[in-house]
């Protein structure tokens, strides 16, 4: 009966047994996962663009090789995630259709421009740093295919974070101009990075249910606080200043207090009006259209093979 299916599902959650594609699951659990995993996949793919912008201009062959590998990793993450979402009964074409029509969300952070080489440092350090903070707990998310995809993704993200921090460290110990460039990148990326964790808990529509389903293991505000606490120390280590005059260690709480987040800016970017939303979407639409011949050729080839096999 429906009730016993539901009980079985709940028992699995309570016992930390993962839910697998063929298991019964509530419709809304399935929908929430499709929403979150597909948004996550789109973020990885759109996230290739701001850094792709610097591959041809990396300052050395070594930097170029590292950046190229990093951007390719993001493409790979998108593919695992689209595959994980497909196990829930949506096709990749449907997901991409939602992205290209502008209906699907992807992370707000990728709608900001990458203006200087130091932005490659700031993006790796802060954006990938924030991404890991959110994704390490997702290795224990209740849906098996999503959790397993996250294990490898997190290993790669941790390399990305370190390569970004290393770029910042080198710039920060370089010439006056290099140090300024690093500080300027930190100034521009800090607030958007802490917005990445999503709205504050009181305004987070999905958090309570997603926590109950053990899709999310920590709330948006908890993860944001953890990120701030570790990142402030890292900034100190390389002599850069976090652009928040209200940032202050709170002895009693054992956490940093921080200034007010500009939520109008966040929602504005989420709604499609950030500095690069149109450019990002257009780049993905063009990539899709320019790749049509590859899809057509692959399809024609597979049909030809099928015909031959049938003869
Ligand atoms: N950018 C764009 N939209 C966002 C963001 C953000 N940074 N944060 C929240 N939102 C959206 C949510 O998608 C939701 O919109 P929807 O109902 O249309 O789907 C709405 O704002 C309300 O937010 P929440 O109720 O807090 O949503 P949710 O419970 O899904 O939490 C979160 C948001 C934390 C991003 C969650 O979806 C998550 O952990 N996702 C997986 C990680 C991820 O996607 N990372 C992407 C960036 S990292 C990278 O790609 C390198």
PDB file of C-alpha atoms in Angstrom, residues 32-42 80-82 84-85 88 95 143 145-146:
ATOM      1  CA  UNK A  32      13.168  18.492  -5.678  1.00  0.00           C
ATOM      2  CA  UNK A  33      16.117  16.353  -6.682  1.00  0.00           C
ATOM      3  CA  UNK A  34      15.561  16.969 -10.386  1.00  0.00           C
ATOM      4  CA  UNK A  35      15.424  20.701  -9.641  1.00  0.00           C
ATOM      5  CA  UNK A  36      18.533  20.767  -7.483  1.00  0.00           C
ATOM      6  CA  UNK A  37      20.683  18.347  -9.500  1.00  0.00           C
ATOM      7  CA  UNK A  38      19.808  19.941 -12.845  1.00  0.00           C
ATOM      8  CA  UNK A  39      20.512  23.438 -11.486  1.00  0.00           C
ATOM      9  CA  UNK A  40      23.770  22.103 -10.148  1.00  0.00           C
ATOM     10  CA  UNK A  41      24.647  20.566 -13.538  1.00  0.00           C
ATOM     11  CA  UNK A  42      23.837  23.810 -15.350  1.00  0.00           C
ATOM     12  CA  UNK A  80      28.006  13.281 -14.043  1.00  0.00           C
ATOM     13  CA  UNK A  81      25.269  15.498 -12.688  1.00  0.00           C
ATOM     14  CA  UNK A  82      23.123  15.368 -15.819  1.00  0.00           C
ATOM     15  CA  UNK A  84      22.484  11.506 -12.011  1.00  0.00           C
ATOM     16  CA  UNK A  85      19.405  13.618 -12.807  1.00  0.00           C
ATOM     17  CA  UNK A  88      15.091  10.324 -11.903  1.00  0.00           C
ATOM     18  CA  UNK A  95      17.184  19.775 -18.992  1.00  0.00           C
ATOM     19  CA  UNK A 143      19.870  10.031  -3.125  1.00  0.00           C
ATOM     20  CA  UNK A 145      23.540   8.557  -7.559  1.00  0.00           C
ATOM     21  CA  UNK A 146      23.866  12.203  -6.491  1.00  0.00           C
TER      22      UNK A 146
END
